[in-house]
PDB file of C-alpha atoms in Angstrom:
ATOM      1  CA  UNK A   1      17.617   4.216   4.263  1.00 82.00           C
ATOM      2  CA  UNK A   2      15.922   0.784   4.772  1.00 84.00           C
ATOM      3  CA  UNK A   3      18.294  -0.847   2.169  1.00 88.00           C
ATOM      4  CA  UNK A   4      21.333   0.603   3.912  1.00 92.00           C
ATOM      5  CA  UNK A   5      20.212  -0.671   7.395  1.00 91.00           C
ATOM      6  CA  UNK A   6      19.476  -4.043   5.941  1.00 90.00           C
ATOM      7  CA  UNK A   7      22.967  -4.122   4.187  1.00 93.00           C
ATOM      8  CA  UNK A   8      24.508  -3.393   7.496  1.00 93.00           C
ATOM      9  CA  UNK A   9      22.766  -6.029   9.488  1.00 92.00           C
ATOM     10  CA  UNK A  10      23.343  -8.455   6.683  1.00 94.00           C
ATOM     11  CA  UNK A  11      27.332  -7.721   7.183  1.00 94.00           C
ATOM     12  CA  UNK A  12      26.848  -8.217  10.910  1.00 94.00           C
ATOM     13  CA  UNK A  13      25.092 -11.755  10.491  1.00 94.00           C
ATOM     14  CA  UNK A  14      27.675 -12.640   7.858  1.00 94.00           C
ATOM     15  CA  UNK A  15      30.374 -11.762  10.521  1.00 95.00           C
ATOM     16  CA  UNK A  16      28.844 -13.814  13.060  1.00 94.00           C
ATOM     17  CA  UNK A  17      27.068 -11.108  14.998  1.00 92.00           C
ATOM     18  CA  UNK A  18      23.686 -11.719  14.128  1.00 90.00           C
ATOM     19  CA  UNK A  19      21.656  -9.951  16.958  1.00 89.00           C
ATOM     20  CA  UNK A  20      19.396  -6.969  17.046  1.00 88.00           C
ATOM     21  CA  UNK A  21      17.456  -5.495  20.126  1.00 83.00           C
ATOM     22  CA  UNK A  22      17.860  -8.604  21.782  1.00 81.00           C
ATOM     23  CA  UNK A  23      16.595 -10.853  19.192  1.00 83.00           C
ATOM     24  CA  UNK A  24      18.703 -13.339  16.909  1.00 89.00           C
ATOM     25  CA  UNK A  25      18.760 -12.494  13.143  1.00 92.00           C
ATOM     26  CA  UNK A  26      19.544 -14.192  10.009  1.00 94.00           C
ATOM     27  CA  UNK A  27      19.576 -13.444   6.248  1.00 96.00           C
ATOM     28  CA  UNK A  28      16.785 -14.722   4.175  1.00 95.00           C
ATOM     29  CA  UNK A  29      17.453 -15.113   0.531  1.00 97.00           C
ATOM     30  CA  UNK A  30      14.481 -14.724  -1.891  1.00 96.00           C
ATOM     31  CA  UNK A  31      13.682 -13.792  -5.497  1.00 96.00           C
ATOM     32  CA  UNK A  32      11.638 -10.697  -6.423  1.00 95.00           C
ATOM     33  CA  UNK A  33       8.197 -12.025  -7.144  1.00 94.00           C
ATOM     34  CA  UNK A  34       8.227  -9.496 -10.070  1.00 94.00           C
ATOM     35  CA  UNK A  35      11.774  -8.741 -10.898  1.00 95.00           C
ATOM     36  CA  UNK A  36      13.160 -12.182 -10.382  1.00 93.00           C
ATOM     37  CA  UNK A  37      16.230 -10.491  -8.854  1.00 96.00           C
ATOM     38  CA  UNK A  38      17.840 -11.944  -5.770  1.00 96.00           C
ATOM     39  CA  UNK A  39      16.938 -10.370  -2.707  1.00 95.00           C
ATOM     40  CA  UNK A  40      18.539 -10.461   0.825  1.00 95.00           C
ATOM     41  CA  UNK A  41      16.862  -9.401   4.035  1.00 93.00           C
ATOM     42  CA  UNK A  42      17.679  -9.401   7.632  1.00 94.00           C
ATOM     43  CA  UNK A  43      14.964 -11.426   9.613  1.00 91.00           C
ATOM     44  CA  UNK A  44      14.454 -12.136  13.042  1.00 88.00           C
ATOM     45  CA  UNK A  45      14.439 -15.970  14.052  1.00 88.00           C
ATOM     46  CA  UNK A  46      14.034 -18.312  16.861  1.00 84.00           C
ATOM     47  CA  UNK A  47      15.065 -22.091  16.736  1.00 81.00           C
ATOM     48  CA  UNK A  48      12.087 -24.456  16.866  1.00 80.00           C
ATOM     49  CA  UNK A  49      13.432 -28.094  16.798  1.00 79.00           C
ATOM     50  CA  UNK A  50      15.977 -29.622  14.696  1.00 78.00           C
ATOM     51  CA  UNK A  51      16.651 -27.747  11.233  1.00 71.00           C
ATOM     52  CA  UNK A  52      13.593 -25.655  11.490  1.00 77.00           C
ATOM     53  CA  UNK A  53      13.275 -21.907  12.596  1.00 79.00           C
ATOM     54  CA  UNK A  54      10.472 -19.458  13.313  1.00 75.00           C
ATOM     55  CA  UNK A  55      10.837 -16.245  11.432  1.00 77.00           C
ATOM     56  CA  UNK A  56       9.271 -13.310  13.233  1.00 67.00           C
ATOM     57  CA  UNK A  57       7.299 -11.386  10.435  1.00 62.00           C
ATOM     58  CA  UNK A  58       6.722  -7.770   9.960  1.00 63.00           C
ATOM     59  CA  UNK A  59       7.443  -6.074  13.589  1.00 63.00           C
ATOM     60  CA  UNK A  60       3.621  -5.311  14.007  1.00 63.00           C
ATOM     61  CA  UNK A  61       2.995  -3.689  10.696  1.00 69.00           C
ATOM     62  CA  UNK A  62      -0.542  -3.732   9.182  1.00 74.00           C
ATOM     63  CA  UNK A  63       0.945  -5.094   5.910  1.00 80.00           C
ATOM     64  CA  UNK A  64       3.178  -8.177   5.118  1.00 83.00           C
ATOM     65  CA  UNK A  65       6.605  -7.232   4.352  1.00 86.00           C
ATOM     66  CA  UNK A  66       7.973  -7.414   0.772  1.00 87.00           C
ATOM     67  CA  UNK A  67      10.127 -10.650   1.572  1.00 90.00           C
ATOM     68  CA  UNK A  68       6.791 -12.228   2.437  1.00 89.00           C
ATOM     69  CA  UNK A  69       5.277 -11.975  -1.200  1.00 91.00           C
ATOM     70  CA  UNK A  70       8.773 -13.043  -2.395  1.00 93.00           C
ATOM     71  CA  UNK A  71       8.759 -15.920  -0.418  1.00 91.00           C
ATOM     72  CA  UNK A  72       5.200 -17.006  -1.337  1.00 91.00           C
ATOM     73  CA  UNK A  73       5.856 -16.332  -5.039  1.00 94.00           C
ATOM     74  CA  UNK A  74       9.174 -18.464  -5.335  1.00 94.00           C
ATOM     75  CA  UNK A  75       9.087 -21.046  -2.253  1.00 94.00           C
ATOM     76  CA  UNK A  76      11.583 -23.226  -4.244  1.00 96.00           C
ATOM     77  CA  UNK A  77      14.208 -20.275  -4.423  1.00 96.00           C
ATOM     78  CA  UNK A  78      14.425 -19.639  -0.596  1.00 96.00           C
ATOM     79  CA  UNK A  79      17.569 -19.972   1.556  1.00 97.00           C
ATOM     80  CA  UNK A  80      18.903 -18.632   4.857  1.00 95.00           C
ATOM     81  CA  UNK A  81      22.251 -17.580   5.982  1.00 96.00           C
ATOM     82  CA  UNK A  82      22.734 -18.018   9.923  1.00 94.00           C
ATOM     83  CA  UNK A  83      25.197 -16.071  11.728  1.00 94.00           C
ATOM     84  CA  UNK A  84      28.843 -16.745  10.447  1.00 94.00           C
ATOM     85  CA  UNK A  85      27.548 -19.636   8.155  1.00 95.00           C
ATOM     86  CA  UNK A  86      27.204 -20.410   4.580  1.00 96.00           C
ATOM     87  CA  UNK A  87      23.866 -20.083   2.775  1.00 97.00           C
ATOM     88  CA  UNK A  88      21.480 -23.248   2.828  1.00 96.00           C
ATOM     89  CA  UNK A  89      18.221 -23.791   1.165  1.00 96.00           C
ATOM     90  CA  UNK A  90      15.135 -24.216   3.022  1.00 94.00           C
ATOM     91  CA  UNK A  91      11.581 -25.032   2.318  1.00 91.00           C
ATOM     92  CA  UNK A  92       8.958 -22.665   3.946  1.00 90.00           C
ATOM     93  CA  UNK A  93       5.646 -23.532   5.562  1.00 86.00           C
ATOM     94  CA  UNK A  94       3.066 -21.239   6.670  1.00 84.00           C
ATOM     95  CA  UNK A  95       1.607 -22.316   9.806  1.00 86.00           C
ATOM     96  CA  UNK A  96      -2.368 -22.512  10.410  1.00 88.00           C
ATOM     97  CA  UNK A  97      -4.454 -22.884  13.315  1.00 92.00           C
ATOM     98  CA  UNK A  98      -3.069 -24.701  16.545  1.00 93.00           C
ATOM     99  CA  UNK A  99       0.717 -24.899  14.988  1.00 88.00           C
ATOM    100  CA  UNK A 100       0.340 -21.108  14.412  1.00 85.00           C
ATOM    101  CA  UNK A 101      -0.909 -20.303  17.977  1.00 88.00           C
ATOM    102  CA  UNK A 102       1.902 -22.546  19.625  1.00 87.00           C
ATOM    103  CA  UNK A 103       4.442 -21.175  17.436  1.00 84.00           C
ATOM    104  CA  UNK A 104       3.319 -17.515  18.714  1.00 82.00           C
ATOM    105  CA  UNK A 105       3.482 -18.597  22.139  1.00 85.00           C
ATOM    106  CA  UNK A 106       6.924 -19.732  21.865  1.00 83.00           C
ATOM    107  CA  UNK A 107       7.764 -16.351  20.032  1.00 79.00           C
ATOM    108  CA  UNK A 108       6.059 -14.208  22.813  1.00 80.00           C
ATOM    109  CA  UNK A 109       8.070 -16.385  25.610  1.00 82.00           C
ATOM    110  CA  UNK A 110      11.356 -15.267  23.972  1.00 77.00           C
ATOM    111  CA  UNK A 111      10.764 -12.124  22.366  1.00 69.00           C
ATOM    112  CA  UNK A 112       9.969  -9.236  25.072  1.00 62.00           C
ATOM    113  CA  UNK A 113       8.711  -6.722  22.316  1.00 63.00           C
ATOM    114  CA  UNK A 114       5.751  -9.519  21.336  1.00 55.00           C
ATOM    115  CA  UNK A 115       4.833  -9.952  24.906  1.00 52.00           C
ATOM    116  CA  UNK A 116       2.939  -6.356  25.053  1.00 52.00           C
ATOM    117  CA  UNK A 117       0.693  -7.822  22.094  1.00 50.00           C
ATOM    118  CA  UNK A 118      -2.087 -10.185  22.205  1.00 50.00           C
ATOM    119  CA  UNK A 119      -1.514 -13.699  23.610  1.00 51.00           C
ATOM    120  CA  UNK A 120      -2.390 -15.028  20.147  1.00 50.00           C
ATOM    121  CA  UNK A 121      -1.077 -13.709  16.891  1.00 52.00           C
ATOM    122  CA  UNK A 122      -2.419 -10.713  15.151  1.00 51.00           C
ATOM    123  CA  UNK A 123      -4.425 -11.618  12.208  1.00 52.00           C
ATOM    124  CA  UNK A 124      -2.168 -10.113   9.706  1.00 48.00           C
ATOM    125  CA  UNK A 125       1.237 -11.849  11.132  1.00 50.00           C
ATOM    126  CA  UNK A 126       1.997 -14.638   8.244  1.00 50.00           C
TER     127      UNK A 126
END
């Protein structure tokens, strides 16, 4: 079921309609950490300055999503696809400390669903 939903959202992003529940969505391209097979996952994003984005993680789940483990295993093979645009390679960076807190504040300000959570990111949010 999840694969069908992801495939449908990926088609929408490619057609230039990258929005879900009021949030912008991009297609994250990774490589499976064990299989080395290409993976495409729709992920919520927010612009954060020139040529950088914040990915909104696992939707409040207590576990990191599979794409997170894939991204960490092969960071040199990550790319993104913004709505209606070509795939571009990116360099992922994990935020820590004050940078992470500031990013969470920006996410909460733009995303109504995260406002109902804590003022700071949950400990499990990558």
